[in-house]
Amino acid sequence: MYLLAGFDATMFEGFKSQGCEIGAWIQVVEKKHKLARPEGVETYSWKDFTLCNLPGVFAHDMDPELARRVREQAYPYFVRMQDRMYWYNFERVDTWMDTVNLLDSMIHFFYSLIKRNKITHVISSNLPHEGPHIILYYVAKEMGLENILLTQSLVPNAFWIMTDFKDFGAFDTGVATDGITIPITEEPKLPFYMSGIKGNPLLDRVKFLSKHISKTVINFIPYLMGFRKRSFKKSLFKLDQNRRVGQIMNTFDYDNVKEGEKYIYFPLHLQPEMTTDTLGHEYCDQLLAIEELIRKLPDDIFVYVKENPKQSGQMREDSFYKRMRTFPRVKYLKRDVNSFHLIEGAMGIATITGTAGWEALQMKKPVITFGSAWYRAIPGAFEWNSDFSFEKIEKFSFDRRSFNDGVRWLGQYLRHGVVDDAYIPLVENFDASENAKAVAIAVNEFAYEKQIGSSAMQVHNTA
């Protein structure tokens, strides 16, 4: 019995068409559409799910030790994911107890939901990066259920599939198939999601201000009357973030690239995002990664840090810059410095999970990964740990054959389909119904292979 988390109505029908038994559905509902309520399927909206706006439940039969284990594992992720959702909805909490109350309530809710509907598999359209999702993940895991996690890849019409989000990039919990070819180019281009960020800064600012100032004015009176609170707060927030970014860019004492200087290039991630909040683990604190890196580098090697072009003032408070400026041999560059030029001149790249690491590998440069990057297990990528030695970077020699073999190995864990609508533009003649069927078939095959593998392991252990 499946619990579908993060799928729309078309995807739901795709699963039903493949004979899947669905007991519960956390449904993505498009604007102006009503929540579909199929008979026999307990259904909630994705929006209510992300806001923890779900019915209060007390699970009488739940083992307190199960709840304790979920709290211990999920709390660090839940806190930062909820912080992101609070900002997104512009309703901040006043005390840490509110976060704790929500966490515990979600443990009870998901335990009861799973028990009530006799769920055996939780199928997620993406890796957990909303607070309640990480609770659902750990509750299911502690109850002995299979979490089947899907997440879109940069390869058009292809997604990854695994059962443990910490396994992303290693795919020990994946199932290898014939796979999909991952394109390799020695001259990578900016990914599609970075398009549109260049332009006339003055013109962009005028357009931004005219849009959000007018929204703020329009929503002010309704806000005072108790309406449109979120819209008003959102406009104010956007204006403040734009002001802060503009102030930093105009007043910050940036460093410059120095010819002949040896350096490791560290491009900052956009935050908050899944790439750090979930896949970065403890290194969601990017400055912690830079701090530890500095301690391992020889005294004549610098770290060039460049801001993400899409970063707002959120999570770049004054404390960020004050802390970073205490680090020796760290140079903070303007965000418009060409990233590919920095990769080309670097001894290596350091990143949490960023696409810049994949770009660097294609450009024959070694990469240090601090988080669960999708490419972290292929030749040329080195996972950070307390025993990391910089000699790995100094002695690195690119081997085209080994790299290509590694990329082919990685492609085995891709499946055809789109599980994130943002990636639909990469697919020509996209058919939502056919795509839904393809995704459902891939999930069913994966679940079957995992079950066969588990049964074989039990027989082996018994023997």
Short mmCIF file of C-alpha atoms in Angstrom, two decimals:
data_model
loop_
_atom_site.label_atom_id
_atom_site.label_comp_id
_atom_site.label_asym_id
_atom_site.label_seq_id
_atom_site.Cartn_x
_atom_site.Cartn_y
_atom_site.Cartn_z
CA MET A 1 0.00 0.00 0.00
CA TYR A 2 1.51 3.31 -1.15
CA LEU A 3 1.52 6.73 0.46
CA LEU A 4 2.19 9.28 -2.31
CA ALA A 5 3.87 12.48 -1.15
CA GLY A 6 4.20 15.46 -3.48
CA PHE A 7 2.41 14.20 -6.59
CA ASP A 8 -0.34 15.93 -8.57
CA ALA A 9 -3.58 14.41 -9.93
CA THR A 10 -2.01 13.33 -13.22
CA MET A 11 0.73 11.47 -11.38
CA PHE A 12 -1.87 9.88 -9.11
CA GLU A 13 -3.74 8.54 -12.14
CA GLY A 14 -0.46 7.26 -13.56
CA PHE A 15 0.13 5.19 -10.44
CA LYS A 16 -3.47 3.93 -10.46
CA SER A 17 -3.16 2.91 -14.12
CA GLN A 18 -0.26 0.64 -13.16
CA GLY A 19 -2.31 -1.17 -10.53
CA CYS A 20 -0.75 0.56 -7.52
CA GLU A 21 -2.72 0.40 -4.29
CA ILE A 22 -2.77 3.91 -2.79
CA GLY A 23 -3.90 4.35 0.80
CA ALA A 24 -2.91 7.98 1.37
CA TRP A 25 -2.00 10.93 -0.82
CA ILE A 26 -0.37 14.26 0.02
CA GLN A 27 -1.47 16.07 -3.09
CA VAL A 28 0.06 18.93 -5.05
CA VAL A 29 -2.85 21.10 -6.12
CA GLU A 30 -2.43 23.67 -8.87
CA LYS A 31 -3.85 27.14 -8.39
CA LYS A 32 -7.60 27.43 -9.03
CA HIS A 33 -7.97 23.65 -8.71
CA LYS A 34 -9.75 21.90 -5.86
CA LEU A 35 -8.32 19.06 -3.81
CA ALA A 36 -9.22 15.74 -5.42
CA ARG A 37 -10.55 13.19 -2.96
CA PRO A 38 -10.54 9.69 -4.50
CA GLU A 39 -12.71 7.18 -2.68
CA GLY A 40 -10.78 5.09 -0.18
CA VAL A 41 -7.70 7.36 -0.26
CA GLU A 42 -6.97 9.61 2.71
CA THR A 43 -5.95 12.89 1.10
CA TYR A 44 -4.30 16.12 2.25
CA SER A 45 -2.98 19.12 0.33
CA TRP A 46 0.75 19.64 -0.10
CA LYS A 47 0.40 23.24 1.09
CA ASP A 48 -1.19 22.17 4.38
CA PHE A 49 1.48 19.49 4.65
CA THR A 50 4.38 21.95 4.31
CA LEU A 51 2.79 24.29 6.88
CA CYS A 52 2.20 21.48 9.41
CA ASN A 53 -1.47 22.44 9.06
CA LEU A 54 -2.67 18.86 9.63
CA PRO A 55 -5.18 17.46 12.15
CA GLY A 56 -4.02 17.04 15.72
CA VAL A 57 -3.65 13.39 16.68
CA PHE A 58 -2.43 11.50 19.73
CA ALA A 59 -1.03 8.08 18.84
CA HIS A 60 -1.86 5.97 21.91
CA ASP A 61 -0.10 2.85 20.66
CA MET A 62 3.13 4.50 19.54
CA ASP A 63 6.30 3.34 21.31
CA PRO A 64 7.80 6.43 23.02
CA GLU A 65 11.25 5.18 22.03
CA LEU A 66 10.25 5.35 18.36
CA ALA A 67 9.25 8.98 18.81
CA ARG A 68 12.49 9.68 20.66
CA ARG A 69 14.58 8.23 17.81
CA VAL A 70 12.66 10.27 15.25
CA ARG A 71 13.19 13.47 17.25
CA GLU A 72 16.92 12.87 17.61
CA GLN A 73 17.44 12.17 13.90
CA ALA A 74 15.03 14.69 12.44
CA TYR A 75 15.39 17.71 14.70
CA PRO A 76 18.47 19.36 13.09
CA TYR A 77 16.92 19.03 9.63
CA PHE A 78 13.43 20.02 10.80
CA VAL A 79 14.64 23.25 12.41
CA ARG A 80 16.35 24.60 9.31
CA MET A 81 13.63 23.35 6.96
CA GLN A 82 10.94 25.00 9.07
CA ASP A 83 12.93 28.21 9.14
CA ARG A 84 12.81 28.19 5.37
CA MET A 85 9.05 27.57 5.32
CA TYR A 86 8.42 30.28 7.92
CA TRP A 87 10.20 32.81 5.73
CA TYR A 88 8.41 31.57 2.63
CA ASN A 89 5.06 32.16 4.30
CA PHE A 90 6.22 35.24 6.25
CA GLU A 91 4.87 34.07 9.57
CA ARG A 92 7.73 33.77 12.05
CA VAL A 93 7.45 31.89 15.33
CA ASP A 94 8.10 33.56 18.67
CA THR A 95 9.67 30.69 20.63
CA TRP A 96 11.60 27.48 20.07
CA MET A 97 8.72 25.64 21.74
CA ASP A 98 6.51 26.27 18.71
CA THR A 99 8.96 24.36 16.53
CA VAL A 100 9.15 21.55 19.07
CA ASN A 101 5.36 21.36 19.32
CA LEU A 102 5.01 21.12 15.54
CA LEU A 103 7.69 18.44 15.33
CA ASP A 104 6.03 16.26 17.97
CA SER A 105 2.58 16.76 16.48
CA MET A 106 3.82 15.62 13.09
CA ILE A 107 5.37 12.47 14.58
CA HIS A 108 1.97 11.49 16.02
CA PHE A 109 0.11 12.43 12.84
CA PHE A 110 2.28 10.46 10.42
CA TYR A 111 2.52 7.42 12.68
CA SER A 112 -1.29 7.30 12.87
CA LEU A 113 -1.71 7.96 9.13
CA ILE A 114 0.61 5.08 8.26
CA LYS A 115 -0.99 2.65 10.73
CA ARG A 116 -4.55 3.60 9.81
CA ASN A 117 -4.00 3.04 6.09
CA LYS A 118 -1.67 0.03 6.39
CA ILE A 119 1.02 1.81 4.38
CA THR A 120 4.01 -0.29 3.25
CA HIS A 121 5.83 2.24 1.03
CA VAL A 122 6.17 6.03 1.17
CA ILE A 123 6.79 7.35 -2.34
CA SER A 124 8.17 10.92 -2.44
CA SER A 125 8.48 13.06 -5.55
CA ASN A 126 11.58 14.71 -4.13
CA LEU A 127 14.10 14.41 -1.33
CA PRO A 128 12.74 15.77 1.97
CA HIS A 129 13.33 19.49 2.27
CA GLU A 130 10.19 20.68 4.02
CA GLY A 131 10.01 20.20 7.79
CA PRO A 132 7.06 17.76 7.87
CA HIS A 133 8.58 15.74 5.05
CA ILE A 134 11.69 14.90 7.06
CA ILE A 135 9.40 13.79 9.92
CA LEU A 136 7.40 11.56 7.56
CA TYR A 137 10.66 10.11 6.25
CA TYR A 138 12.02 9.19 9.68
CA VAL A 139 8.69 7.95 11.06
CA ALA A 140 8.35 5.60 8.08
CA LYS A 141 11.94 4.47 8.48
CA GLU A 142 11.53 3.73 12.20
CA MET A 143 8.31 1.82 11.48
CA GLY A 144 10.22 -0.44 9.09
CA LEU A 145 8.65 0.94 5.90
CA GLU A 146 10.45 1.51 2.63
CA ASN A 147 10.98 5.17 1.69
CA ILE A 148 11.27 5.42 -2.08
CA LEU A 149 12.76 8.82 -2.87
CA LEU A 150 12.73 10.33 -6.34
CA THR A 151 14.51 13.52 -7.35
CA GLN A 152 15.03 15.14 -10.72
CA SER A 153 18.42 15.18 -12.40
CA LEU A 154 20.01 17.75 -14.69
CA VAL A 155 19.81 15.17 -17.48
CA PRO A 156 16.63 15.92 -19.47
CA ASN A 157 13.76 13.52 -18.77
CA ALA A 158 15.66 11.57 -16.10
CA PHE A 159 15.35 11.22 -12.33
CA TRP A 160 17.24 9.49 -9.52
CA ILE A 161 15.67 6.91 -7.24
CA MET A 162 16.90 5.59 -3.85
CA THR A 163 15.64 4.80 -0.34
CA ASP A 164 17.96 6.95 1.82
CA PHE A 165 18.59 10.66 1.14
CA LYS A 166 22.03 10.41 2.75
CA ASP A 167 22.87 7.84 0.08
CA PHE A 168 22.40 10.33 -2.76
CA GLY A 169 25.44 10.14 -5.03
CA ALA A 170 26.64 6.79 -3.65
CA PHE A 171 23.41 4.93 -4.45
CA ASP A 172 24.08 1.98 -2.19
CA THR A 173 20.30 1.85 -1.72
CA GLY A 174 19.66 2.22 -5.45
CA VAL A 175 19.06 -0.46 -8.07
CA ALA A 176 21.29 -0.50 -11.14
CA THR A 177 19.66 -0.92 -14.57
CA ASP A 178 20.73 -0.33 -18.18
CA GLY A 179 20.62 3.28 -17.18
CA ILE A 180 20.67 6.58 -19.06
CA THR A 181 23.60 8.33 -20.69
CA ILE A 182 24.80 11.40 -18.80
CA PRO A 183 26.14 13.97 -21.30
CA ILE A 184 29.74 15.10 -20.81
CA THR A 185 31.20 18.29 -22.22
CA GLU A 186 34.58 19.94 -21.68
CA GLU A 187 32.94 23.34 -22.17
CA PRO A 188 29.95 23.31 -19.80
CA LYS A 189 27.30 26.01 -19.96
CA LEU A 190 25.24 27.59 -17.22
CA PRO A 191 22.35 25.32 -16.17
CA PHE A 192 18.90 26.39 -17.32
CA TYR A 193 17.81 27.47 -13.83
CA MET A 194 20.53 30.15 -13.84
CA SER A 195 19.20 31.77 -17.01
CA GLY A 196 17.74 35.23 -16.71
CA ILE A 197 19.98 36.38 -13.88
CA LYS A 198 22.09 38.61 -16.09
CA GLY A 199 20.98 41.99 -17.32
CA ASN A 200 21.13 45.68 -16.66
CA PRO A 201 21.42 46.00 -12.84
CA LEU A 202 19.83 49.47 -12.79
CA LEU A 203 16.92 48.43 -15.02
CA ASP A 204 16.39 45.23 -13.02
CA ARG A 205 16.28 47.22 -9.78
CA VAL A 206 13.77 49.75 -11.17
CA LYS A 207 11.48 46.90 -12.32
CA PHE A 208 11.79 45.17 -8.98
CA LEU A 209 11.04 48.28 -6.93
CA SER A 210 8.09 49.35 -9.07
CA LYS A 211 6.55 45.90 -8.69
CA HIS A 212 6.96 45.42 -4.95
CA ILE A 213 6.42 49.03 -3.83
CA SER A 214 3.06 49.06 -5.61
CA LYS A 215 2.15 45.69 -4.03
CA THR A 216 3.08 47.00 -0.59
CA VAL A 217 0.93 50.11 -1.00
CA ILE A 218 -2.04 48.16 -2.38
CA ASN A 219 -1.96 45.64 0.45
CA PHE A 220 -1.35 48.10 3.33
CA ILE A 221 -4.97 49.01 4.14
CA PRO A 222 -6.23 45.39 3.85
CA TYR A 223 -3.37 44.37 6.15
CA LEU A 224 -4.46 46.84 8.82
CA MET A 225 -7.96 45.37 8.56
CA GLY A 226 -6.66 41.85 9.05
CA PHE A 227 -6.63 40.73 5.40
CA ARG A 228 -3.83 39.87 2.97
CA LYS A 229 -1.30 39.66 5.81
CA ARG A 230 0.98 37.30 3.93
CA SER A 231 1.00 39.42 0.74
CA PHE A 232 1.86 42.59 2.65
CA LYS A 233 4.62 40.93 4.68
CA LYS A 234 5.99 39.29 1.54
CA SER A 235 6.29 42.62 -0.27
CA LEU A 236 8.02 44.23 2.70
CA PHE A 237 10.35 41.27 2.99
CA LYS A 238 11.25 41.40 -0.71
CA LEU A 239 11.97 45.12 -0.51
CA ASP A 240 14.14 44.69 2.57
CA GLN A 241 16.09 41.82 1.02
CA ASN A 242 16.68 43.83 -2.15
CA ARG A 243 17.83 46.79 -0.07
CA ARG A 244 20.26 44.65 1.93
CA VAL A 245 21.74 42.98 -1.15
CA GLY A 246 22.13 46.33 -2.89
CA GLN A 247 23.80 47.81 0.18
CA ILE A 248 26.24 44.91 0.48
CA MET A 249 27.12 44.96 -3.22
CA ASN A 250 27.74 48.70 -3.17
CA THR A 251 29.65 48.99 0.11
CA PHE A 252 31.41 45.66 0.67
CA ASP A 253 35.18 45.69 0.32
CA TYR A 254 35.52 42.90 -2.25
CA ASP A 255 38.76 41.13 -3.02
CA ASN A 256 40.29 40.67 -6.46
CA VAL A 257 41.74 37.73 -8.30
CA LYS A 258 45.52 37.90 -8.27
CA GLU A 259 47.43 36.50 -11.22
CA GLY A 260 49.65 33.55 -10.30
CA GLU A 261 48.01 33.03 -6.91
CA LYS A 262 47.22 29.43 -6.00
CA TYR A 263 43.67 28.89 -4.80
CA ILE A 264 40.73 26.58 -4.23
CA TYR A 265 37.49 27.93 -5.66
CA PHE A 266 34.44 27.75 -3.35
CA PRO A 267 31.23 28.98 -5.03
CA LEU A 268 28.56 29.61 -2.43
CA HIS A 269 25.19 27.90 -2.68
CA LEU A 270 21.92 29.74 -2.87
CA GLN A 271 20.31 29.43 0.56
CA PRO A 272 17.94 28.26 1.85
CA GLU A 273 17.74 25.32 -0.55
CA MET A 274 17.55 21.52 -0.53
CA THR A 275 21.16 21.35 -1.72
CA THR A 276 22.28 22.64 1.68
CA ASP A 277 19.33 22.20 4.07
CA THR A 278 19.05 18.48 3.26
CA LEU A 279 22.06 17.30 1.30
CA GLY A 280 24.59 19.49 3.10
CA HIS A 281 23.92 17.84 6.47
CA GLU A 282 26.13 19.66 9.03
CA TYR A 283 27.73 21.64 6.18
CA CYS A 284 24.46 23.43 5.50
CA ASP A 285 26.59 25.95 7.39
CA GLN A 286 28.80 26.77 4.41
CA LEU A 287 31.21 28.81 6.50
CA LEU A 288 31.90 25.71 8.59
CA ALA A 289 33.03 23.95 5.42
CA ILE A 290 35.31 26.88 4.49
CA GLU A 291 36.68 27.04 8.02
CA GLU A 292 37.61 23.34 8.03
CA LEU A 293 39.04 23.59 4.51
CA ILE A 294 41.34 26.46 5.51
CA ARG A 295 42.83 24.38 8.32
CA LYS A 296 43.88 21.69 5.84
CA LEU A 297 45.42 23.95 3.21
CA PRO A 298 49.12 24.88 2.97
CA ASP A 299 49.86 28.48 3.96
CA ASP A 300 50.43 29.62 0.38
CA ILE A 301 47.02 28.53 -0.93
CA PHE A 302 43.95 30.79 -0.80
CA VAL A 303 40.23 30.08 -0.92
CA TYR A 304 38.33 32.16 -3.46
CA VAL A 305 34.72 32.51 -2.39
CA LYS A 306 32.13 33.83 -4.82
CA GLU A 307 28.52 34.61 -3.99
CA ASN A 308 25.69 32.84 -5.79
CA PRO A 309 24.19 35.27 -8.34
CA LYS A 310 20.65 34.47 -7.15
CA GLN A 311 21.34 34.93 -3.42
CA SER A 312 19.19 37.42 -1.53
CA GLY A 313 20.03 39.07 1.77
CA GLN A 314 18.34 36.20 3.60
CA MET A 315 20.98 34.02 5.30
CA ARG A 316 23.60 36.64 4.51
CA GLU A 317 23.17 38.70 7.64
CA ASP A 318 25.99 40.87 8.97
CA SER A 319 27.13 37.99 11.17
CA PHE A 320 27.92 35.97 8.04
CA TYR A 321 30.42 38.53 6.73
CA LYS A 322 31.85 39.28 10.15
CA ARG A 323 32.56 35.60 10.73
CA MET A 324 33.94 35.04 7.24
CA ARG A 325 36.33 37.98 7.53
CA THR A 326 38.07 36.30 10.47
CA PHE A 327 39.21 33.44 8.19
CA PRO A 328 42.79 33.77 6.92
CA ARG A 329 43.53 33.48 3.19
CA VAL A 330 39.89 33.75 2.14
CA LYS A 331 39.06 36.15 -0.68
CA TYR A 332 35.44 37.18 -1.25
CA LEU A 333 34.79 38.01 -4.90
CA LYS A 334 32.00 39.91 -6.61
CA ARG A 335 29.15 37.73 -7.82
CA ASP A 336 29.61 38.75 -11.45
CA VAL A 337 33.13 37.25 -11.69
CA ASN A 338 33.04 34.49 -14.33
CA SER A 339 32.72 31.13 -12.57
CA PHE A 340 34.17 29.11 -15.44
CA HIS A 341 37.28 31.29 -15.48
CA LEU A 342 37.70 30.71 -11.75
CA ILE A 343 37.37 26.94 -12.22
CA GLU A 344 39.91 27.02 -15.04
CA GLY A 345 42.52 28.80 -12.90
CA ALA A 346 41.91 26.86 -9.68
CA MET A 347 43.90 23.98 -8.23
CA GLY A 348 40.55 22.46 -7.39
CA ILE A 349 36.95 23.19 -6.46
CA ALA A 350 35.30 22.82 -3.07
CA THR A 351 31.52 22.72 -2.76
CA ILE A 352 28.75 21.29 -0.65
CA THR A 353 26.81 19.67 -3.50
CA GLY A 354 26.91 22.34 -6.20
CA THR A 355 26.61 22.03 -9.97
CA ALA A 356 29.95 23.86 -10.16
CA GLY A 357 31.56 20.62 -8.96
CA TRP A 358 30.17 18.72 -11.94
CA GLU A 359 31.27 21.54 -14.25
CA ALA A 360 34.77 21.36 -12.76
CA LEU A 361 35.02 17.58 -13.23
CA GLN A 362 34.15 17.99 -16.89
CA MET A 363 36.89 20.62 -17.08
CA LYS A 364 39.37 18.06 -15.66
CA LYS A 365 39.60 19.69 -12.23
CA PRO A 366 39.42 17.81 -8.89
CA VAL A 367 36.46 18.50 -6.61
CA ILE A 368 36.05 18.34 -2.83
CA THR A 369 32.45 17.61 -1.79
CA PHE A 370 31.20 18.35 1.73
CA GLY A 371 27.67 17.04 1.22
CA SER A 372 25.80 14.34 -0.68
CA ALA A 373 26.54 15.59 -4.19
CA TRP A 374 25.11 13.41 -6.97
CA TYR A 375 28.59 13.09 -8.58
CA ARG A 376 30.57 12.53 -5.35
CA ALA A 377 31.49 8.88 -6.05
CA ILE A 378 33.07 9.26 -9.49
CA PRO A 379 36.83 9.64 -10.12
CA GLY A 380 38.02 13.20 -9.54
CA ALA A 381 35.59 13.86 -6.68
CA PHE A 382 36.91 13.58 -3.12
CA GLU A 383 34.55 13.42 -0.15
CA TRP A 384 35.52 15.60 2.78
CA ASN A 385 36.28 14.01 6.14
CA SER A 386 38.42 14.74 9.19
CA ASP A 387 41.32 12.78 7.69
CA PHE A 388 41.26 14.59 4.36
CA SER A 389 44.71 15.31 2.96
CA PHE A 390 45.34 18.12 0.49
CA GLU A 391 47.87 15.89 -1.25
CA LYS A 392 44.91 14.31 -3.03
CA ILE A 393 44.35 17.59 -4.82
CA GLU A 394 48.02 18.38 -5.43
CA LYS A 395 48.71 14.94 -6.91
CA PHE A 396 45.50 14.68 -8.89
CA SER A 397 45.87 13.69 -12.52
CA PHE A 398 42.77 13.56 -14.68
CA ASP A 399 42.12 10.17 -16.29
CA ARG A 400 39.54 10.45 -19.06
CA ARG A 401 38.84 6.73 -19.21
CA SER A 402 38.25 6.37 -15.46
CA PHE A 403 36.07 9.47 -15.43
CA ASN A 404 33.92 8.22 -18.31
CA ASP A 405 33.57 4.82 -16.64
CA GLY A 406 32.47 6.54 -13.44
CA VAL A 407 29.86 8.59 -15.27
CA ARG A 408 28.54 5.48 -17.01
CA TRP A 409 28.29 3.75 -13.62
CA LEU A 410 26.37 6.71 -12.26
CA GLY A 411 23.91 6.65 -15.18
CA GLN A 412 22.72 3.19 -14.07
CA TYR A 413 20.74 4.82 -11.26
CA LEU A 414 18.73 7.15 -13.49
CA ARG A 415 15.20 6.39 -14.71
CA HIS A 416 13.23 8.02 -17.52
CA GLY A 417 10.67 10.60 -16.46
CA VAL A 418 10.00 14.00 -14.92
CA VAL A 419 9.08 14.29 -11.23
CA ASP A 420 9.61 18.04 -10.91
CA ASP A 421 7.54 20.34 -13.15
CA ALA A 422 10.35 22.92 -13.27
CA TYR A 423 12.24 20.53 -15.55
CA ILE A 424 9.43 19.99 -18.08
CA PRO A 425 10.86 22.67 -20.45
CA LEU A 426 13.89 20.41 -20.99
CA VAL A 427 11.67 17.72 -22.57
CA GLU A 428 10.36 18.11 -26.12
CA ASN A 429 6.72 17.19 -26.75
CA PHE A 430 6.16 16.44 -23.09
CA ASP A 431 3.06 14.31 -22.39
CA ALA A 432 2.03 14.50 -18.73
CA SER A 433 -0.06 11.29 -18.77
CA GLU A 434 2.58 9.18 -20.47
CA ASN A 435 5.22 10.62 -18.17
CA ALA A 436 3.13 9.70 -15.11
CA LYS A 437 2.85 6.10 -16.32
CA ALA A 438 6.61 5.92 -16.95
CA VAL A 439 7.36 7.20 -13.44
CA ALA A 440 4.90 4.73 -11.88
CA ILE A 441 6.41 1.82 -13.82
CA ALA A 442 9.91 2.81 -12.66
CA VAL A 443 8.76 3.02 -9.03
CA ASN A 444 7.01 -0.36 -9.19
CA GLU A 445 10.05 -2.00 -10.74
CA PHE A 446 12.30 -0.43 -8.13
CA ALA A 447 10.04 -1.57 -5.27
CA TYR A 448 9.96 -5.09 -6.72
CA GLU A 449 13.76 -5.26 -7.11
CA LYS A 450 14.26 -4.02 -3.55
CA GLN A 451 11.83 -6.64 -2.27
CA ILE A 452 13.58 -9.41 -4.22
CA GLY A 453 16.95 -8.22 -2.95
CA SER A 454 15.69 -8.12 0.63
CA SER A 455 14.25 -11.63 0.37
CA ALA A 456 17.49 -12.97 -1.08
CA MET A 457 19.44 -11.37 1.76
CA GLN A 458 17.14 -13.00 4.34
CA VAL A 459 17.59 -16.43 2.74
CA HIS A 460 21.38 -15.91 2.69
CA ASN A 461 21.44 -14.91 6.36
CA THR A 462 19.28 -17.89 7.32
CA ALA A 463 21.57 -20.26 5.44
#
